[in-house]
Short mmCIF file of C-alpha atoms and ligand atoms in Angstrom, two decimals:
data_model
loop_
_atom_site.label_atom_id
_atom_site.label_comp_id
_atom_site.label_asym_id
_atom_site.label_seq_id
_atom_site.Cartn_x
_atom_site.Cartn_y
_atom_site.Cartn_z
CA MET A 20 33.64 -76.03 86.84
CA LYS A 21 31.18 -75.06 89.59
CA ASN A 22 27.92 -77.07 89.53
CA LYS A 23 29.26 -79.63 87.04
CA LYS A 24 28.34 -83.23 87.88
CA ALA A 25 30.98 -85.95 88.13
CA ILE A 26 30.99 -89.72 88.58
CA ILE A 27 34.14 -91.25 90.06
CA THR A 28 34.38 -95.05 90.18
CA GLY A 29 36.29 -96.31 93.18
CA GLY A 30 35.76 -92.88 94.76
CA GLY A 31 35.49 -94.03 98.37
CA ARG A 32 39.21 -94.25 99.02
CA GLY A 33 42.67 -93.83 97.49
CA LEU A 34 43.13 -91.86 94.27
CA GLY A 35 39.38 -91.75 93.64
CA LYS A 36 38.65 -90.21 97.03
CA ALA A 37 41.37 -87.56 96.60
CA THR A 38 39.86 -86.71 93.20
CA ALA A 39 36.37 -86.50 94.70
CA ILE A 40 37.62 -84.07 97.37
CA ALA A 41 39.47 -81.96 94.78
CA PHE A 42 36.27 -81.82 92.69
CA ALA A 43 34.16 -80.85 95.71
CA LYS A 44 36.62 -78.02 96.46
CA GLU A 45 35.94 -76.76 92.91
CA GLY A 46 32.17 -76.82 93.55
CA ILE A 47 31.54 -79.94 91.46
CA ASP A 48 28.72 -82.25 92.60
CA VAL A 49 30.14 -85.76 92.93
CA ALA A 50 28.83 -89.32 92.80
CA ILE A 51 31.26 -91.96 94.00
CA THR A 52 31.01 -95.70 93.49
CA GLY A 53 32.55 -98.83 94.96
CA ARG A 54 31.68 -102.12 96.63
CA ASN A 55 32.06 -101.06 100.26
CA GLU A 56 29.01 -99.05 101.36
CA ALA A 57 30.41 -98.00 104.75
CA VAL A 58 33.49 -96.44 103.11
CA LEU A 59 31.37 -94.70 100.47
CA LYS A 60 29.00 -93.26 103.10
CA GLU A 61 31.88 -91.88 105.12
CA THR A 62 33.45 -90.24 102.06
CA VAL A 63 30.09 -88.75 101.01
CA SER A 64 29.78 -87.11 104.46
CA GLU A 65 33.25 -85.64 104.02
CA LEU A 66 32.39 -84.36 100.52
CA GLU A 67 29.23 -82.68 101.81
CA THR A 68 31.32 -80.53 104.15
CA TYR A 69 32.48 -78.65 101.03
CA GLY A 70 28.88 -77.58 100.34
CA VAL A 71 28.37 -79.68 97.20
CA LYS A 72 25.81 -82.36 96.47
CA ALA A 73 27.38 -85.79 96.99
CA THR A 74 25.93 -89.25 96.52
CA TYR A 75 27.10 -92.84 96.15
CA SER A 76 26.13 -96.07 94.47
CA VAL A 77 27.29 -99.55 95.44
CA PHE A 78 28.14 -101.84 92.54
CA ASP A 79 30.87 -104.06 91.18
CA VAL A 80 32.13 -102.44 87.97
CA GLY A 81 32.68 -105.93 86.56
CA ASN A 82 28.96 -106.75 86.68
CA TYR A 83 27.20 -105.12 83.71
CA GLU A 84 23.65 -105.44 85.06
CA ALA A 85 24.73 -103.84 88.34
CA VAL A 86 26.56 -101.06 86.46
CA LYS A 87 23.44 -100.25 84.40
CA THR A 88 21.28 -99.93 87.53
CA GLY A 89 23.93 -98.03 89.49
CA ILE A 90 24.70 -95.45 86.79
CA LYS A 91 21.00 -94.85 86.14
CA SER A 92 20.34 -94.23 89.85
CA ILE A 93 23.27 -91.77 90.02
CA ILE A 94 22.08 -89.81 86.99
CA ASP A 95 18.54 -89.74 88.40
CA THR A 96 19.99 -88.21 91.57
CA LEU A 97 22.44 -85.75 89.96
CA GLY A 98 20.13 -84.86 87.07
CA THR A 99 22.92 -85.16 84.50
CA VAL A 100 26.60 -85.99 84.18
CA ASP A 101 29.51 -83.95 82.78
CA ILE A 102 32.64 -85.77 83.98
CA LEU A 103 33.44 -89.48 84.34
CA VAL A 104 36.59 -90.65 86.10
CA ASN A 105 37.16 -94.36 85.44
CA ASN A 106 39.40 -94.98 88.42
CA ALA A 107 38.22 -98.27 90.02
CA GLY A 108 40.85 -100.94 89.67
CA ILE A 109 42.61 -103.83 91.32
CA ALA A 110 46.17 -105.11 91.17
CA ALA A 111 48.02 -108.25 92.12
CA PHE A 112 51.46 -109.42 91.14
CA GLY A 113 52.45 -113.05 90.62
CA THR A 114 54.34 -115.17 88.16
CA PHE A 115 52.55 -116.26 85.01
CA ASN A 116 52.45 -119.84 86.25
CA ASP A 117 51.56 -119.16 89.87
CA MET A 118 48.71 -116.68 89.47
CA PRO A 119 45.40 -118.59 89.47
CA VAL A 120 43.30 -118.27 86.30
CA GLU A 121 40.44 -116.80 88.36
CA GLN A 122 42.61 -113.98 89.70
CA TRP A 123 44.01 -113.16 86.25
CA SER A 124 40.45 -113.02 84.88
CA GLN A 125 39.20 -110.89 87.77
CA ILE A 126 41.88 -108.27 87.11
CA MET A 127 40.83 -108.09 83.45
CA GLN A 128 37.12 -108.09 84.33
CA THR A 129 37.50 -105.22 86.81
CA ASN A 130 40.08 -103.04 85.10
CA VAL A 131 39.02 -103.47 81.46
CA MET A 132 35.42 -104.70 81.31
CA GLY A 133 34.53 -102.48 84.28
CA MET A 134 35.79 -99.39 82.46
CA TYR A 135 33.98 -100.46 79.29
CA TYR A 136 30.65 -101.12 81.08
CA VAL A 137 30.64 -97.82 83.00
CA THR A 138 31.66 -95.79 79.95
CA LYS A 139 29.03 -97.51 77.81
CA GLU A 140 26.33 -96.39 80.25
CA VAL A 141 27.60 -92.80 80.65
CA LEU A 142 28.66 -91.95 77.09
CA PRO A 143 25.14 -91.52 75.59
CA TYR A 144 24.46 -88.68 78.07
CA LEU A 145 27.67 -86.86 77.07
CA ILE A 146 27.02 -87.33 73.36
CA GLU A 147 23.51 -85.99 73.80
CA LYS A 148 24.72 -82.79 75.47
CA ASN A 149 27.66 -82.54 73.02
CA GLU A 150 30.10 -81.93 75.88
CA GLY A 151 31.92 -83.98 78.46
CA ASP A 152 35.12 -85.28 79.97
CA ILE A 153 36.23 -88.86 80.53
CA ILE A 154 39.40 -89.58 82.48
CA ASN A 155 40.65 -93.15 82.27
CA VAL A 156 43.25 -94.41 84.72
CA SER A 157 45.91 -96.69 83.30
CA SER A 158 49.40 -96.97 84.83
CA THR A 159 53.09 -97.08 83.98
CA ALA A 160 52.35 -100.85 83.96
CA GLY A 161 50.22 -100.11 80.89
CA LEU A 162 53.27 -98.80 79.03
CA SER A 163 55.68 -101.66 79.69
CA GLY A 164 55.37 -105.16 81.03
CA ASN A 165 57.43 -106.45 83.93
CA ALA A 166 58.07 -109.86 85.44
CA THR A 167 55.07 -110.82 87.68
CA THR A 168 52.75 -108.11 86.29
CA SER A 169 51.25 -109.96 83.30
CA ALA A 170 47.62 -109.62 84.43
CA TYR A 171 47.86 -106.03 85.67
CA SER A 172 49.94 -104.91 82.66
CA ALA A 173 47.62 -106.66 80.19
CA SER A 174 44.67 -104.85 81.77
CA LYS A 175 46.37 -101.45 81.80
CA PHE A 176 47.65 -101.82 78.19
CA ALA A 177 44.02 -102.60 77.26
CA VAL A 178 42.85 -99.47 79.07
CA ILE A 179 45.16 -97.36 76.87
CA GLY A 180 43.82 -99.01 73.69
CA LEU A 181 40.21 -98.52 74.78
CA SER A 182 40.82 -94.97 75.92
CA GLU A 183 42.79 -93.71 72.89
CA SER A 184 40.31 -95.25 70.45
CA LEU A 185 37.39 -93.68 72.29
CA MET A 186 39.19 -90.32 72.30
CA LYS A 187 39.51 -90.37 68.51
CA GLU A 188 35.88 -91.41 68.16
CA VAL A 189 34.27 -88.74 70.36
CA ARG A 190 36.45 -85.64 69.91
CA LYS A 191 33.92 -84.50 67.33
CA ASN A 192 31.26 -84.63 70.05
CA ASN A 193 33.24 -82.17 72.18
CA ILE A 194 34.08 -85.00 74.58
CA ARG A 195 37.64 -84.98 75.87
CA VAL A 196 39.04 -88.40 76.75
CA CYS A 197 42.23 -88.37 78.80
CA THR A 198 44.41 -91.40 79.54
CA LEU A 199 46.52 -91.22 82.69
CA THR A 200 49.56 -93.40 83.31
CA PRO A 201 50.70 -92.58 86.85
CA SER A 202 53.69 -94.15 88.54
CA THR A 203 53.50 -95.38 92.15
CA ILE A 204 51.19 -93.31 94.37
CA ALA A 205 50.79 -94.01 98.10
CA SER A 206 47.40 -95.77 98.55
CA ASP A 207 46.02 -99.05 99.90
CA MET A 208 46.89 -100.63 96.54
CA SER A 209 50.58 -99.67 96.46
CA ILE A 210 51.01 -100.32 100.20
CA ASP A 211 49.42 -103.79 99.87
CA LEU A 212 51.70 -104.53 96.90
CA GLY A 213 54.71 -103.49 99.01
CA ILE A 214 55.80 -100.71 96.61
CA ALA A 215 54.97 -97.80 98.96
CA THR A 216 54.75 -97.32 102.70
CA LYS A 217 52.41 -95.21 104.83
CA ASP A 218 55.25 -92.97 106.03
CA SER A 219 56.63 -92.23 102.54
CA GLU A 220 54.86 -88.87 102.23
CA ASP A 221 57.89 -86.84 101.12
CA SER A 222 59.31 -89.33 98.64
CA VAL A 223 56.31 -90.96 96.96
CA LEU A 224 53.49 -89.37 94.97
CA GLN A 225 50.35 -88.77 97.02
CA PRO A 226 46.71 -89.18 95.87
CA GLU A 227 46.33 -85.38 96.09
CA ASP A 228 49.05 -84.94 93.41
CA PHE A 229 47.06 -87.17 91.06
CA ALA A 230 43.85 -85.26 91.81
CA GLU A 231 45.59 -81.95 91.11
CA LEU A 232 46.62 -83.19 87.66
CA ILE A 233 43.03 -84.16 86.81
CA VAL A 234 41.67 -80.78 87.91
CA ALA A 235 44.37 -78.97 85.88
CA GLY A 236 43.41 -80.98 82.77
CA LEU A 237 39.73 -80.19 83.23
CA LYS A 238 40.48 -76.47 83.60
CA LEU A 239 41.99 -76.24 80.10
CA PRO A 240 39.84 -74.23 77.69
CA ARG A 241 37.42 -76.57 75.93
CA ARG A 242 39.32 -76.19 72.65
CA ALA A 243 42.27 -77.94 74.36
CA MET A 244 42.50 -81.39 75.85
CA LEU A 245 45.03 -83.31 77.87
CA LYS A 246 45.24 -86.45 75.70
CA SER A 247 47.49 -88.37 78.08
CA ALA A 248 49.73 -87.71 81.03
CA ALA A 249 52.36 -89.67 82.91
CA LEU A 250 52.70 -88.52 86.53
CA TRP A 251 56.09 -89.37 87.99
CA SER A 252 57.78 -88.66 91.28
CA THR A 253 60.88 -86.44 91.36
CA ASN A 254 62.41 -89.02 93.67
CA PRO A 255 63.97 -91.80 91.54
N1 NAP B 316 48.38 -96.44 93.62
C1 NAP B 316 49.20 -96.54 92.60
O1 NAP B 316 50.42 -96.60 92.76
C2 NAP B 316 48.65 -96.54 91.19
C3 NAP B 316 49.54 -96.28 90.13
C4 NAP B 316 49.05 -96.29 88.84
C5 NAP B 316 47.72 -96.52 88.60
N2 NAP B 316 46.88 -96.78 89.65
C6 NAP B 316 45.48 -97.03 89.34
O2 NAP B 316 44.71 -96.03 90.00
C7 NAP B 316 43.41 -96.53 90.29
C8 NAP B 316 43.08 -96.30 91.77
O3 NAP B 316 44.02 -97.01 92.53
P1 NAP B 316 44.26 -96.77 94.09
O4 NAP B 316 45.71 -96.75 94.28
O5 NAP B 316 43.44 -95.67 94.60
O6 NAP B 316 43.72 -98.17 94.64
P2 NAP B 316 42.94 -98.56 95.99
O7 NAP B 316 43.37 -97.67 97.08
O8 NAP B 316 43.11 -100.02 96.12
O9 NAP B 316 41.43 -98.22 95.61
C9 NAP B 316 40.80 -98.93 94.58
C10 NAP B 316 39.40 -98.38 94.40
O10 NAP B 316 38.74 -99.13 93.36
C11 NAP B 316 37.50 -99.65 93.86
N3 NAP B 316 37.26 -100.96 93.25
C12 NAP B 316 38.12 -101.99 93.15
N4 NAP B 316 37.53 -103.04 92.56
C13 NAP B 316 36.25 -102.66 92.28
C14 NAP B 316 35.15 -103.30 91.68
N5 NAP B 316 35.21 -104.56 91.22
N6 NAP B 316 33.98 -102.62 91.56
C15 NAP B 316 33.90 -101.34 92.02
N7 NAP B 316 34.90 -100.67 92.59
C16 NAP B 316 36.07 -101.33 92.73
C17 NAP B 316 37.69 -99.72 95.37
O11 NAP B 316 36.45 -99.60 96.03
P3 NAP B 316 35.80 -100.80 96.91
O12 NAP B 316 36.89 -101.45 97.65
O13 NAP B 316 34.75 -100.10 97.72
O14 NAP B 316 35.18 -101.68 95.87
C18 NAP B 316 38.57 -98.50 95.65
O15 NAP B 316 37.77 -97.36 95.80
C19 NAP B 316 43.43 -97.99 89.88
O16 NAP B 316 42.86 -98.14 88.59
C20 NAP B 316 44.89 -98.33 89.83
O17 NAP B 316 45.17 -99.41 88.98
C21 NAP B 316 47.31 -96.77 90.93
#
């Protein structure tokens, strides 16, 4: 995988950052994206310590014009792209009646439209080189709905539909599309939602576990692809 080029949305922190570090350790050049420039800059400095080329682009994945500009600038910098990890996402829980319409829409715009916009801008490069990998992050919430998760579950169900359809469409182009449905992993998101705590290292999945799964999938021979994977903790 050495010298491959990867784009990771939401790569400044959480699961995206752990994936960026795991990629850098494999010698992959990485571009990370997000809305917070200070966080992205700090993560890029950390990635550079592994001796790879690292860069960042600041854009909201839910804004198509910004995505177009951001992806183009990344590909100009990296020269090409081989791997896309659609990781950026937001979550909020609330009853169907209580959650404001704007918040419900923002979750869909970020998690679904954001993934669509970024993929739409990257896919032509992968089709042209007749090789590539796209990893799309859904969730266990994308496999079953729960009380107070209507927005997040709707978005993560949609991610699975988008991702599996795309997989069937571009297999023939030697592009592997993988849909991940992880359970709770300790990150800002799960801590803010109150479903994990900072000191839960031994009992809750860590971002590094998620990153290890992605790297393992990418290391499969090209004739094989990890179509989907559900990462669960051994601790019930
Ligand atoms: N943690 C879990 O338990 C868990 C379980 C299953 C699935 N997931 C999924 O895994 C992915 C990563 O989650 P995480 O736990 O690492 O969350 P996190 O710690 O909250 O990080 C979210 C990342 O997404 C970026 N992001 C959010 N909204 C964005 C937007 N509109 N435009 C661009 N970037 C945006 C953030 O960057 P900025 O703040 O810089 O914009 C940040 O890097 C998400 O898709 C999440 O739904 C998480």
